[in-house]
Amino acid sequence: MRFDLVDLRLFCEVADAGSITRGAERCALALAAASTRIRNMEDALGAPLLERSRQGVTPTPAGRILIKHARTILAQTARLREDLGAYAGGLSGEVRLLANTNALTEFIPEALSRFLAEHPHVSINLEERLSDEIVGLVAEGVGDIGIVAGTVDMGSLETFPFRSDRFVVVTSAIHPLAQRQSMTFADVLGCDLVGLDRASSLQRFLSAKAVREGRPLRLRVQLRSFDAVCRLVECGVGVGIVPETTARRAARTMSLGIVDLTDDWAQRELTICVRSLQGLAPYARDLVESLKSS
């Protein structure tokens, strides 16, 4: 068997994404080239590595063994690149940071800007995921650092406090709900909504909550940022659910009503999680410390 590093990284990305197409995109490969590489890996092994269906792909037992060893090899390669980086004049390393929507949009940009300015030889691979997905990926070694809602079970991961925030309902200043002090998510389901793109972790979270309530989200439009949601809400398109920090900032320049959500999950204690702080590369440990103190 002859698997190169591109093969190993591609297979891990395909398994993580559950899709050869998305895995190929993450590796900057054409779909045809990615499919050929995986087929050649299976031919060399003499056994299938992926189970293919209309819903996507999942690793076979042989594929899961390959992933385990591939991640070890890729981690060792990254450490080698780190150790030689100072001599080669290239990047000292890369950190894979996974974050939920709230952390990604409200708190991480400023924190990362300071860290990257102080660490010119480090790059960050930042990806948005649901909190429970992040915990699993960090535990498996797919992600180096995760930032998640504190309500999820962290298992054996090491955790550190990051930020506190809560979700609120934003309305136009003349909307009937603008005069209310608080409401439940069930109340929101009776309104037209302005939300984030369906791929965002928050939108998937809210959709799952709506399913549990037995009612659909009445989404009128979906956008790519909380600020854009607030602008459409101000125009009377519907109401939105955004972090309170976003709502308060937007209200300085927009005519908005802000209504508290009373559901327990609306309060968000954001938490940093890692498999082992001491097991991280030095620059990744520096990032954890930067996030904790930012």
PDB file of C-alpha atoms in Angstrom, residues 183-191 213 215 261 263 265:
ATOM      1  CA  MET A 183     -41.082  35.705  25.439  1.00  0.00           C
ATOM      2  CA  THR A 184     -40.463  32.015  24.799  1.00  0.00           C
ATOM      3  CA  PHE A 185     -39.136  30.360  21.680  1.00  0.00           C
ATOM      4  CA  ALA A 186     -42.592  28.823  21.219  1.00  0.00           C
ATOM      5  CA  ASP A 187     -43.975  32.377  20.967  1.00  0.00           C
ATOM      6  CA  VAL A 188     -41.412  33.193  18.273  1.00  0.00           C
ATOM      7  CA  LEU A 189     -42.603  30.292  16.122  1.00  0.00           C
ATOM      8  CA  GLY A 190     -45.808  32.186  15.437  1.00  0.00           C
ATOM      9  CA  CYS A 191     -43.879  34.987  13.707  1.00  0.00           C
ATOM     10  CA  GLU A 213     -42.008  22.014  19.446  1.00  0.00           C
ATOM     11  CA  ARG A 215     -43.934  23.582  14.518  1.00  0.00           C
ATOM     12  CA  LEU A 261     -35.846  34.842  25.483  1.00  0.00           C
ATOM     13  CA  ASP A 263     -35.799  29.450  27.455  1.00  0.00           C
ATOM     14  CA  TRP A 265     -30.822  27.382  26.324  1.00  0.00           C
TER      15      TRP A 265
END
